[in-house]
Amino acid sequence: MAESITITDNRTGESFEVPIVHGGVDSSAWKKNLPGVWFTDPAFTTTASCESSITDIKGDEGILRYRGYPIEQLAKDSNYLEVAYLLVNGELPTTEQYDQWAHDVTHHTYTHENFRRRFMDGFHFNAHPMGMFVSSLAAMSTFYPEAKDVEDPENRKLQITRLIAKVPTLAAAGYRFSIGMPYVYPENDLDFATNFMSMMFKVAEDKYECDPAITKALDILFILHADHEQNCSTTTARTVGSAHADPYSSVAAAAAALYGPRHGGANEAVLRMLDDIGSYDRVDEFIEGVKRGDHKLMGFGHRVYKNFDPRATIIKEAADNVFKVTGTNPRLDIALKLEEAALNDDYFKSRKLYPNVDFYSGLIYQSLGFPPEMFTVLFAIPRVAGWLSHWSEMLEQDSRIARPRQLYVGADVRDYVPIANR
Ligand code: CMC
């Protein structure tokens, strides 16, 4: 069987053949043979915007792999820093490479004092931590103007290390500002997750201490969120990066996309939804409201996963381990009943709607002590590694600037009418 498709232009009767490569057909054959005829695909549901060797998702089978490694194995046996190295560099590190990477990331966690004292302090008292996070990423580009040289691979490497190292510091600074607490400096002898918890929650103690089960759960959540191929925010990072914007600006744009409730903002929305439902016996009424179209069931549905989201399965296990330490989150009963009701209902079954990564993550974050406003920031911290891996891959691919076409459906040419005559 030929691995190609044949397209016939019925206006002229002419045909052309396009090979199918890696499951896709190259649009340049279309462009060459049918100039001026554009694909209409506003939400990119059938468009592959790039070739990538970072993350493999097979949505129908619930498969997620980073650089070929199954997410289940990474969540069980790896740690976030190693996964970040894998995403950025393509291979798991040797001991020597890992030690150097951990050292580099640990020694780039500080920010310029102007950032804390002037930039962060300028926010309104009730600023949303995700809004602060997006802005502080963009502000970082002004502290590192040399990052503009995006074509230098060594420079790219340095900025990637800086960004992965600094995002927990930026995230925690936003939170501390929002609750009026002094900023906590990073500590070099703490691992990535514990250092973040310390910057978030340390008060007056000499050394912040955290149950290892808690930091392990947070690290697993970081691994699960580290990349997810061409989602809305990653596509944004690649698109903005294709204009050769510096990595801080590209990642700030990606974080802005993540902020939306259809994307990374869903974890906060899930918690608010559970609060609105309020009690176990109101679940059925809420489900009926979803079916009437009154509201969405947040944390359900995915563009790619149409069977189950493997991250949601791992998160449920991580939640059990956290609840053993913190006690059960009182909203868990409502969440479980929602899931059960939805999985047995034709509305959700026929549309292939299953719990996604955001359905249970918020319950864990809340039990770890994070307020709902921080949930999307917690998604963003590890996703920075994914965004940067894609940004870097895109630059290595000698990509052209992202510039889609449109189908113009507006007014035809008309003469300007002075305001007094309208
Ligand atoms: N609750 C109720 N109905 C839904 C939901 C939902 N959560 N998600 C999709 N549907 C319905 C939708 O109304 C449509 O129905 P119909 O065919 O009758 O018009 C059908 O299912 C197909 O949905 P869609 O909107 O065409 O699907 P999409 O691929 O464009 O959107 C999505 C995917 C994730 C944006 C959407 O499912 C959604 O809004 N979910 C809730 C928000 C959420 O949990 N987002 C987190 C996604 S996972 C983390 C991440 O990667 O960001």
CSV table of C-alpha atoms and ligand atoms in Angstrom, one decimal:
chain,number,residue,atom,x,y,z
A,1,MET,CA,0.0,0.0,0.0
A,2,ALA,CA,1.4,3.4,-1.0
A,3,GLU,CA,2.2,5.6,1.9
A,4,SER,CA,0.9,8.7,0.2
A,5,ILE,CA,-2.3,10.5,-0.7
A,6,THR,CA,-3.4,11.9,-4.0
A,7,ILE,CA,-5.2,15.2,-4.2
A,8,THR,CA,-7.3,16.1,-7.3
A,9,ASP,CA,-8.2,19.8,-8.0
A,10,ASN,CA,-11.7,19.4,-9.5
A,11,ARG,CA,-11.5,22.8,-11.1
A,12,THR,CA,-8.7,21.6,-13.4
A,13,GLY,CA,-8.8,17.9,-13.1
A,14,GLU,CA,-5.1,17.9,-12.2
A,15,SER,CA,-3.8,15.5,-9.5
A,16,PHE,CA,-0.7,15.5,-7.3
A,17,GLU,CA,0.6,12.9,-4.9
A,18,VAL,CA,2.0,13.7,-1.4
A,19,PRO,CA,4.0,11.2,0.6
A,20,ILE,CA,2.8,10.5,4.2
A,21,VAL,CA,5.9,10.9,6.5
A,22,HIS,CA,5.7,10.2,10.2
A,23,GLY,CA,1.9,10.3,9.9
A,24,GLY,CA,1.8,13.7,8.2
A,25,VAL,CA,1.7,15.2,4.8
A,26,ASP,CA,4.0,18.1,3.9
A,27,SER,CA,2.0,21.3,3.2
A,28,SER,CA,4.6,22.6,0.8
A,29,ALA,CA,3.3,20.2,-1.9
A,30,TRP,CA,-0.2,21.7,-1.4
A,31,LYS,CA,1.2,25.2,-1.5
A,32,LYS,CA,3.1,24.5,-4.7
A,33,ASN,CA,0.2,22.9,-6.5
A,34,LEU,CA,-2.7,24.9,-5.2
A,35,PRO,CA,-1.5,28.5,-4.7
A,36,GLY,CA,-4.0,30.7,-2.9
A,37,VAL,CA,-6.0,27.8,-1.4
A,38,TRP,CA,-5.5,27.7,2.4
A,39,PHE,CA,-6.4,25.1,5.0
A,40,THR,CA,-8.9,26.4,7.6
A,41,ASP,CA,-7.9,25.0,11.0
A,42,PRO,CA,-8.2,27.7,13.6
A,43,ALA,CA,-7.7,25.5,16.6
A,44,PHE,CA,-5.0,23.4,14.9
A,45,THR,CA,-7.0,20.2,15.3
A,46,THR,CA,-5.5,18.6,12.2
A,47,THR,CA,-2.3,20.6,11.8
A,48,ALA,CA,1.1,19.4,13.0
A,49,SER,CA,3.0,22.7,13.5
A,50,CYS,CA,6.5,21.1,13.7
A,51,GLU,CA,8.5,17.9,13.9
A,52,SER,CA,9.6,17.2,17.5
A,53,SER,CA,11.6,14.5,19.2
A,54,ILE,CA,10.8,15.6,22.8
A,55,THR,CA,7.5,14.2,23.9
A,56,ASP,CA,5.4,11.5,22.4
A,57,ILE,CA,1.7,11.3,23.2
A,58,LYS,CA,-0.6,8.5,21.9
A,59,GLY,CA,-3.9,9.9,23.0
A,60,ASP,CA,-6.1,6.9,22.2
A,61,GLU,CA,-3.9,4.6,24.2
A,62,GLY,CA,-3.2,7.0,27.1
A,63,ILE,CA,0.6,7.0,26.4
A,64,LEU,CA,2.9,9.8,27.4
A,65,ARG,CA,6.7,9.5,27.0
A,66,TYR,CA,9.5,12.0,27.4
A,67,ARG,CA,12.3,11.3,24.9
A,68,GLY,CA,10.9,7.7,24.7
A,69,TYR,CA,10.8,7.1,28.4
A,70,PRO,CA,7.3,6.2,29.8
A,71,ILE,CA,6.0,8.8,32.2
A,72,GLU,CA,5.1,6.0,34.7
A,73,GLN,CA,8.8,5.0,34.9
A,74,LEU,CA,10.0,8.6,35.2
A,75,ALA,CA,7.5,9.4,37.9
A,76,LYS,CA,8.5,6.3,39.9
A,77,ASP,CA,12.2,6.3,39.6
A,78,SER,CA,13.5,9.7,38.4
A,79,ASN,CA,13.3,13.2,39.9
A,80,TYR,CA,12.3,16.5,38.3
A,81,LEU,CA,15.8,17.9,37.8
A,82,GLU,CA,16.9,14.7,36.0
A,83,VAL,CA,13.7,14.9,33.9
A,84,ALA,CA,14.4,18.5,33.1
A,85,TYR,CA,17.9,17.5,31.9
A,86,LEU,CA,16.4,14.8,29.8
A,87,LEU,CA,13.9,17.1,28.1
A,88,VAL,CA,16.5,19.8,27.4
A,89,ASN,CA,19.4,17.6,26.4
A,90,GLY,CA,17.7,14.5,24.9
A,91,GLU,CA,19.4,11.9,27.0
A,92,LEU,CA,19.4,10.9,30.7
A,93,PRO,CA,22.5,12.3,32.4
A,94,THR,CA,25.4,10.3,33.6
A,95,THR,CA,26.3,10.8,37.3
A,96,GLU,CA,28.9,13.4,36.5
A,97,GLN,CA,26.5,15.2,34.1
A,98,TYR,CA,23.7,15.1,36.7
A,99,ASP,CA,25.9,16.5,39.5
A,100,GLN,CA,27.1,19.3,37.3
A,101,TRP,CA,23.5,20.1,36.2
A,102,ALA,CA,22.2,20.0,39.8
A,103,HIS,CA,25.1,22.3,40.9
A,104,ASP,CA,24.4,24.7,38.0
A,105,VAL,CA,20.7,24.9,38.7
A,106,THR,CA,21.3,25.3,42.4
A,107,HIS,CA,23.7,28.1,41.9
A,108,HIS,CA,21.4,30.2,39.6
A,109,THR,CA,18.5,30.4,41.9
A,110,TYR,CA,19.1,34.0,43.2
A,111,THR,CA,17.6,37.0,41.5
A,112,HIS,CA,18.9,40.6,41.4
A,113,GLU,CA,17.9,42.5,44.5
A,114,ASN,CA,16.2,45.1,42.4
A,115,PHE,CA,13.9,42.4,41.2
A,116,ARG,CA,12.7,41.7,44.8
A,117,ARG,CA,12.8,45.2,46.2
A,118,ARG,CA,11.5,47.3,43.4
A,119,PHE,CA,9.8,45.1,40.8
A,120,MET,CA,7.9,42.7,43.1
A,121,ASP,CA,7.1,45.4,45.6
A,122,GLY,CA,5.4,47.4,42.8
A,123,PHE,CA,2.4,45.0,42.5
A,124,HIS,CA,-1.0,45.8,43.9
A,125,PHE,CA,-1.5,44.1,47.3
A,126,ASN,CA,-4.0,41.6,45.9
A,127,ALA,CA,-2.3,40.8,42.6
A,128,HIS,CA,-2.8,37.2,41.4
A,129,PRO,CA,0.4,35.2,41.8
A,130,MET,CA,0.1,33.9,38.2
A,131,GLY,CA,-0.1,37.5,36.9
A,132,MET,CA,3.0,38.3,38.9
A,133,PHE,CA,4.7,35.2,37.6
A,134,VAL,CA,4.1,36.0,34.0
A,135,SER,CA,5.3,39.6,34.4
A,136,SER,CA,8.4,38.6,36.4
A,137,LEU,CA,9.4,36.2,33.7
A,138,ALA,CA,9.2,39.0,31.1
A,139,ALA,CA,11.0,41.4,33.5
A,140,MET,CA,13.9,38.9,33.7
A,141,SER,CA,14.8,39.6,30.1
A,142,THR,CA,15.7,43.1,31.1
A,143,PHE,CA,18.2,41.7,33.7
A,144,TYR,CA,19.9,39.5,31.1
A,145,PRO,CA,20.0,41.5,27.8
A,146,GLU,CA,22.6,39.1,26.4
A,147,ALA,CA,19.8,36.5,26.2
A,148,LYS,CA,18.8,38.2,23.0
A,149,ASP,CA,21.6,36.3,21.2
A,150,VAL,CA,19.4,33.3,20.6
A,151,GLU,CA,21.5,31.9,17.8
A,152,ASP,CA,24.5,31.1,20.2
A,153,PRO,CA,24.0,27.6,21.6
A,154,GLU,CA,26.2,28.2,24.6
A,155,ASN,CA,24.2,31.3,25.5
A,156,ARG,CA,21.0,29.4,25.1
A,157,LYS,CA,22.2,26.8,27.5
A,158,LEU,CA,23.1,29.4,30.1
A,159,GLN,CA,19.7,31.1,29.9
A,160,ILE,CA,17.9,27.7,30.1
A,161,THR,CA,19.8,26.9,33.3
A,162,ARG,CA,19.0,30.3,34.7
A,163,LEU,CA,15.3,30.1,33.9
A,164,ILE,CA,14.8,26.6,35.3
A,165,ALA,CA,16.7,27.6,38.4
A,166,LYS,CA,15.0,31.0,39.0
A,167,VAL,CA,11.3,30.1,38.4
A,168,PRO,CA,10.8,28.7,41.9
A,169,THR,CA,12.3,31.9,43.3
A,170,LEU,CA,10.0,34.1,41.2
A,171,ALA,CA,7.0,31.9,42.0
A,172,ALA,CA,7.6,32.0,45.8
A,173,ALA,CA,8.4,35.7,45.8
A,174,GLY,CA,4.9,36.4,44.3
A,175,TYR,CA,3.3,34.3,47.0
A,176,ARG,CA,5.2,35.9,49.8
A,177,PHE,CA,4.4,39.3,48.5
A,178,SER,CA,0.7,38.4,48.3
A,179,ILE,CA,0.6,37.4,52.0
A,180,GLY,CA,2.8,40.2,53.2
A,181,MET,CA,5.6,38.0,54.3
A,182,PRO,CA,9.4,38.7,53.8
A,183,TYR,CA,11.0,36.9,50.9
A,184,VAL,CA,13.0,33.8,51.8
A,185,TYR,CA,16.4,33.3,50.0
A,186,PRO,CA,17.1,30.1,48.2
A,187,GLU,CA,19.3,27.6,50.1
A,188,ASN,CA,21.9,25.6,48.2
A,189,ASP,CA,21.9,22.5,50.4
A,190,LEU,CA,18.2,21.8,49.7
A,191,ASP,CA,16.9,19.8,46.7
A,192,PHE,CA,14.8,21.5,44.1
A,193,ALA,CA,11.3,20.7,45.6
A,194,THR,CA,12.4,21.3,49.3
A,195,ASN,CA,14.0,24.6,48.4
A,196,PHE,CA,10.8,25.7,46.8
A,197,MET,CA,8.7,24.7,49.8
A,198,SER,CA,11.2,26.6,52.0
A,199,MET,CA,11.0,29.8,50.0
A,200,MET,CA,7.2,29.4,50.2
A,201,PHE,CA,6.5,28.5,53.8
A,202,LYS,CA,9.6,29.2,56.0
A,203,VAL,CA,8.7,31.5,58.8
A,204,ALA,CA,11.1,32.0,61.7
A,205,GLU,CA,12.7,28.5,62.0
A,206,ASP,CA,16.5,28.2,61.3
A,207,LYS,CA,16.0,25.5,58.8
A,208,TYR,CA,12.8,24.6,57.0
A,209,GLU,CA,11.8,21.0,57.4
A,210,CYS,CA,9.4,19.1,55.3
A,211,ASP,CA,8.1,15.5,55.4
A,212,PRO,CA,9.9,13.6,52.5
A,213,ALA,CA,6.6,12.2,51.4
A,214,ILE,CA,5.4,15.7,50.7
A,215,THR,CA,8.5,16.8,48.7
A,216,LYS,CA,8.4,13.5,46.8
A,217,ALA,CA,4.8,14.1,45.9
A,218,LEU,CA,5.6,17.7,44.7
A,219,ASP,CA,8.5,16.4,42.7
A,220,ILE,CA,6.3,13.8,41.0
A,221,LEU,CA,3.8,16.6,40.2
A,222,PHE,CA,6.7,18.5,38.7
A,223,ILE,CA,7.7,15.5,36.5
A,224,LEU,CA,4.1,15.0,35.3
A,225,HIS,CA,3.8,18.7,34.3
A,226,ALA,CA,7.2,19.1,32.7
A,227,ASP,CA,6.1,18.7,29.1
A,228,HIS,CA,3.1,17.9,27.0
A,229,GLU,CA,4.2,18.5,23.4
A,230,GLN,CA,2.3,21.1,21.3
A,231,ASN,CA,-0.3,22.3,23.8
A,232,CYS,CA,-1.4,26.0,23.7
A,233,SER,CA,1.4,27.4,25.9
A,234,THR,CA,4.2,25.4,24.2
A,235,THR,CA,3.0,26.4,20.8
A,236,THR,CA,3.0,29.9,22.1
A,237,ALA,CA,6.7,29.5,23.2
A,238,ARG,CA,7.6,28.2,19.8
A,239,THR,CA,5.7,30.8,18.0
A,240,VAL,CA,7.1,33.8,19.9
A,241,GLY,CA,10.5,32.2,19.8
A,242,SER,CA,10.3,31.8,16.0
A,243,ALA,CA,10.4,35.7,15.9
A,244,HIS,CA,13.8,35.3,17.7
A,245,ALA,CA,12.4,36.9,20.9
A,246,ASP,CA,14.7,36.2,23.9
A,247,PRO,CA,13.8,33.1,26.0
A,248,TYR,CA,12.5,35.1,29.0
A,249,SER,CA,9.9,36.9,26.7
A,250,SER,CA,9.1,33.6,24.9
A,251,VAL,CA,8.5,31.8,28.2
A,252,ALA,CA,6.5,34.7,29.6
A,253,ALA,CA,4.2,34.5,26.6
A,254,ALA,CA,3.9,30.7,27.2
A,255,ALA,CA,3.0,31.3,30.8
A,256,ALA,CA,0.4,33.8,29.8
A,257,ALA,CA,-1.2,31.1,27.7
A,258,LEU,CA,-1.1,28.7,30.5
A,259,TYR,CA,-2.9,31.1,32.8
A,260,GLY,CA,-6.2,30.5,30.9
A,261,PRO,CA,-8.8,28.3,32.6
A,262,ARG,CA,-9.0,26.0,29.5
A,263,HIS,CA,-5.4,25.2,30.0
A,264,GLY,CA,-3.2,25.4,33.2
A,265,GLY,CA,-5.8,27.6,34.9
A,266,ALA,CA,-8.1,24.6,35.1
A,267,ASN,CA,-6.5,23.3,38.3
A,268,GLU,CA,-7.6,26.5,40.2
A,269,ALA,CA,-11.0,26.3,38.5
A,270,VAL,CA,-11.5,22.7,39.7
A,271,LEU,CA,-11.0,23.7,43.3
A,272,ARG,CA,-13.4,26.6,42.9
A,273,MET,CA,-15.9,24.3,41.3
A,274,LEU,CA,-15.6,21.8,44.1
A,275,ASP,CA,-16.2,24.6,46.6
A,276,ASP,CA,-19.2,25.8,44.7
A,277,ILE,CA,-20.7,22.3,44.6
A,278,GLY,CA,-20.0,22.3,48.4
A,279,SER,CA,-21.4,19.0,49.3
A,280,TYR,CA,-21.6,15.4,48.1
A,281,ASP,CA,-25.4,15.4,47.7
A,282,ARG,CA,-25.2,18.3,45.2
A,283,VAL,CA,-23.1,16.4,42.7
A,284,ASP,CA,-25.9,15.0,40.6
A,285,GLU,CA,-27.5,18.5,40.3
A,286,PHE,CA,-24.2,19.9,39.2
A,287,ILE,CA,-23.8,17.1,36.5
A,288,GLU,CA,-27.2,17.9,35.2
A,289,GLY,CA,-26.1,21.6,34.9
A,290,VAL,CA,-23.1,20.5,32.9
A,291,LYS,CA,-25.3,18.5,30.5
A,292,ARG,CA,-27.6,21.5,30.1
A,293,GLY,CA,-24.6,23.6,29.1
A,294,ASP,CA,-24.8,25.8,32.2
A,295,HIS,CA,-21.1,25.2,33.1
A,296,LYS,CA,-18.2,22.9,32.2
A,297,LEU,CA,-16.9,20.1,34.4
A,298,MET,CA,-13.5,21.5,35.0
A,299,GLY,CA,-10.6,19.0,35.0
A,300,PHE,CA,-12.4,16.9,32.4
A,301,GLY,CA,-11.7,16.5,28.7
A,302,HIS,CA,-8.6,16.8,26.6
A,303,ARG,CA,-7.9,17.6,23.0
A,304,VAL,CA,-5.5,14.6,22.7
A,305,TYR,CA,-6.4,12.0,25.4
A,306,LYS,CA,-9.7,10.3,24.4
A,307,ASN,CA,-9.4,7.3,26.7
A,308,PHE,CA,-7.6,8.3,29.9
A,309,ASP,CA,-4.9,10.8,30.9
A,310,PRO,CA,-2.0,8.8,32.3
A,311,ARG,CA,-1.0,11.7,34.4
A,312,ALA,CA,-4.3,11.6,36.2
A,313,THR,CA,-3.8,8.0,37.1
A,314,ILE,CA,-0.4,8.7,38.6
A,315,ILE,CA,-1.7,11.8,40.4
A,316,LYS,CA,-4.4,9.8,42.1
A,317,GLU,CA,-1.7,7.5,43.6
A,318,ALA,CA,0.4,10.5,44.7
A,319,ALA,CA,-2.7,12.0,46.3
A,320,ASP,CA,-3.2,8.9,48.5
A,321,ASN,CA,0.4,9.2,49.7
A,322,VAL,CA,0.0,12.9,50.5
A,323,PHE,CA,-3.3,12.3,52.3
A,324,LYS,CA,-1.6,9.7,54.5
A,325,VAL,CA,0.6,12.5,55.9
A,326,THR,CA,-1.8,15.5,55.7
A,327,GLY,CA,-5.2,13.8,56.3
A,328,THR,CA,-7.8,13.5,53.5
A,329,ASN,CA,-8.8,16.6,51.7
A,330,PRO,CA,-12.5,17.2,52.5
A,331,ARG,CA,-13.3,17.9,48.9
A,332,LEU,CA,-12.0,14.4,47.8
A,333,ASP,CA,-15.4,12.8,48.3
A,334,ILE,CA,-17.1,15.3,46.1
A,335,ALA,CA,-14.3,14.8,43.4
A,336,LEU,CA,-14.7,11.0,43.5
A,337,LYS,CA,-18.4,11.2,43.2
A,338,LEU,CA,-18.2,13.7,40.3
A,339,GLU,CA,-15.7,11.4,38.6
A,340,GLU,CA,-18.0,8.3,39.1
A,341,ALA,CA,-21.1,10.2,38.0
A,342,ALA,CA,-19.4,11.5,34.9
A,343,LEU,CA,-17.8,8.2,33.9
A,344,ASN,CA,-21.2,6.5,34.0
A,345,ASP,CA,-23.0,9.2,32.1
A,346,ASP,CA,-23.6,9.0,28.3
A,347,TYR,CA,-23.0,12.8,27.9
A,348,PHE,CA,-19.4,12.3,29.0
A,349,LYS,CA,-18.9,8.8,27.6
A,350,SER,CA,-20.1,9.8,24.1
A,351,ARG,CA,-17.8,12.8,24.1
A,352,LYS,CA,-14.9,10.8,25.5
A,353,LEU,CA,-14.5,13.1,28.5
A,354,TYR,CA,-12.2,11.7,31.2
A,355,PRO,CA,-10.4,13.3,34.2
A,356,ASN,CA,-7.3,15.1,33.1
A,357,VAL,CA,-4.2,16.1,35.0
A,358,ASP,CA,-5.9,19.1,36.6
A,359,PHE,CA,-8.8,17.2,38.2
A,360,TYR,CA,-6.9,15.8,41.2
A,361,SER,CA,-3.7,18.0,41.3
A,362,GLY,CA,-5.5,20.9,43.0
A,363,LEU,CA,-6.6,18.6,45.9
A,364,ILE,CA,-2.9,17.7,46.4
A,365,TYR,CA,-1.6,21.2,46.2
A,366,GLN,CA,-4.2,22.4,48.7
A,367,SER,CA,-3.3,19.6,51.1
A,368,LEU,CA,0.3,20.6,50.7
A,369,GLY,CA,-0.7,24.1,51.9
A,370,PHE,CA,-0.8,26.0,48.6
A,371,PRO,CA,-3.7,28.4,48.1
A,372,PRO,CA,-5.7,27.9,44.8
A,373,GLU,CA,-4.2,31.1,43.3
A,374,MET,CA,-0.8,29.3,43.3
A,375,PHE,CA,-2.0,26.2,41.5
A,376,THR,CA,-1.3,27.4,37.9
A,377,VAL,CA,2.1,28.7,39.1
A,378,LEU,CA,2.8,25.2,40.3
A,379,PHE,CA,2.0,23.9,36.9
A,380,ALA,CA,4.2,26.5,35.3
A,381,ILE,CA,7.4,25.9,37.3
A,382,PRO,CA,8.2,22.5,35.8
A,383,ARG,CA,6.6,23.3,32.4
A,384,VAL,CA,9.4,25.9,31.9
A,385,ALA,CA,11.7,23.0,31.2
A,386,GLY,CA,9.3,21.8,28.5
A,387,TRP,CA,8.9,25.2,27.0
A,388,LEU,CA,12.6,25.8,26.8
A,389,SER,CA,13.2,22.3,25.3
A,390,HIS,CA,10.8,23.2,22.5
A,391,TRP,CA,12.2,26.7,22.1
A,392,SER,CA,15.7,25.3,21.8
A,393,GLU,CA,14.6,22.5,19.4
A,394,MET,CA,12.8,25.0,17.2
A,395,LEU,CA,15.9,27.2,17.0
A,396,GLU,CA,18.1,24.2,16.2
A,397,GLN,CA,15.6,23.2,13.4
A,398,ASP,CA,16.4,26.4,11.5
A,399,SER,CA,12.7,27.3,11.6
A,400,ARG,CA,11.1,30.1,9.8
A,401,ILE,CA,8.9,32.7,11.6
A,402,ALA,CA,5.5,31.4,12.5
A,403,ARG,CA,3.0,33.2,10.3
A,404,PRO,CA,-0.3,31.6,9.4
A,405,ARG,CA,-2.7,32.8,6.7
A,406,GLN,CA,-6.3,33.8,7.2
A,407,LEU,CA,-9.5,33.6,5.1
A,408,TYR,CA,-10.7,37.1,4.9
A,409,VAL,CA,-14.4,37.3,5.3
A,410,GLY,CA,-14.9,41.0,6.0
A,411,ALA,CA,-16.2,44.0,4.1
A,412,ASP,CA,-15.2,44.6,0.5
A,413,VAL,CA,-13.5,47.9,-0.4
A,414,ARG,CA,-15.6,50.9,0.6
A,415,ASP,CA,-15.1,54.7,0.9
A,416,TYR,CA,-14.4,56.4,4.2
A,417,VAL,CA,-17.4,58.4,5.5
A,418,PRO,CA,-16.7,61.5,7.7
A,419,ILE,CA,-18.0,61.1,11.2
A,420,ALA,CA,-20.6,63.8,10.8
A,421,ASN,CA,-22.2,61.9,7.9
A,422,ARG,CA,-22.4,58.4,9.6
B,1,CMC,N1,-17.3,19.7,30.6
B,1,CMC,C1,-18.4,19.5,29.8
B,1,CMC,N2,-18.4,19.4,28.5
B,1,CMC,C2,-17.2,19.3,27.9
B,1,CMC,C3,-16.0,19.5,28.6
B,1,CMC,C4,-16.1,19.6,30.0
B,1,CMC,N3,-14.9,19.8,30.7
B,1,CMC,N4,-14.9,19.4,27.7
B,1,CMC,C5,-15.4,19.3,26.5
B,1,CMC,N5,-16.8,19.2,26.6
B,1,CMC,C6,-17.7,19.0,25.5
B,1,CMC,C7,-17.8,20.2,24.6
B,1,CMC,O1,-18.8,21.1,25.0
B,1,CMC,C8,-18.1,19.5,23.3
B,1,CMC,O2,-19.5,19.1,23.3
B,1,CMC,P1,-20.4,19.2,21.9
B,1,CMC,O3,-19.8,18.2,21.0
B,1,CMC,O4,-21.8,18.9,22.3
B,1,CMC,O5,-20.2,20.6,21.4
B,1,CMC,C9,-17.3,18.2,23.3
B,1,CMC,O6,-17.2,17.9,24.7
B,1,CMC,C10,-16.0,18.3,22.7
B,1,CMC,O7,-15.2,19.3,23.4
B,1,CMC,P2,-14.3,20.5,22.7
B,1,CMC,O8,-14.5,21.8,23.5
B,1,CMC,O9,-14.6,20.5,21.2
B,1,CMC,O10,-12.9,19.9,23.0
B,1,CMC,P3,-11.5,20.7,22.8
B,1,CMC,O11,-10.5,19.7,22.4
B,1,CMC,O12,-11.7,21.9,21.9
B,1,CMC,O13,-11.2,21.2,24.3
B,1,CMC,C11,-10.5,21.3,26.5
B,1,CMC,C12,-10.4,20.6,25.2
B,1,CMC,C13,-9.5,20.7,27.5
B,1,CMC,C14,-10.3,22.8,26.4
B,1,CMC,C15,-12.0,21.1,27.1
B,1,CMC,O14,-12.2,19.7,27.3
B,1,CMC,C16,-12.2,21.9,28.4
B,1,CMC,O15,-12.5,23.1,28.3
B,1,CMC,N6,-12.1,21.2,29.6
B,1,CMC,C17,-12.2,21.8,30.8
B,1,CMC,C18,-10.9,22.6,31.1
B,1,CMC,C19,-9.8,21.7,31.5
B,1,CMC,O16,-9.9,20.8,32.4
B,1,CMC,N7,-8.6,22.0,31.0
B,1,CMC,C20,-7.4,21.3,31.3
B,1,CMC,C21,-6.9,20.5,30.2
B,1,CMC,S1,-5.5,19.4,30.7
B,1,CMC,C22,-4.3,20.4,31.2
B,1,CMC,C23,-3.6,21.1,30.1
B,1,CMC,O17,-2.9,20.5,29.3
B,1,CMC,O18,-3.8,22.3,30.0
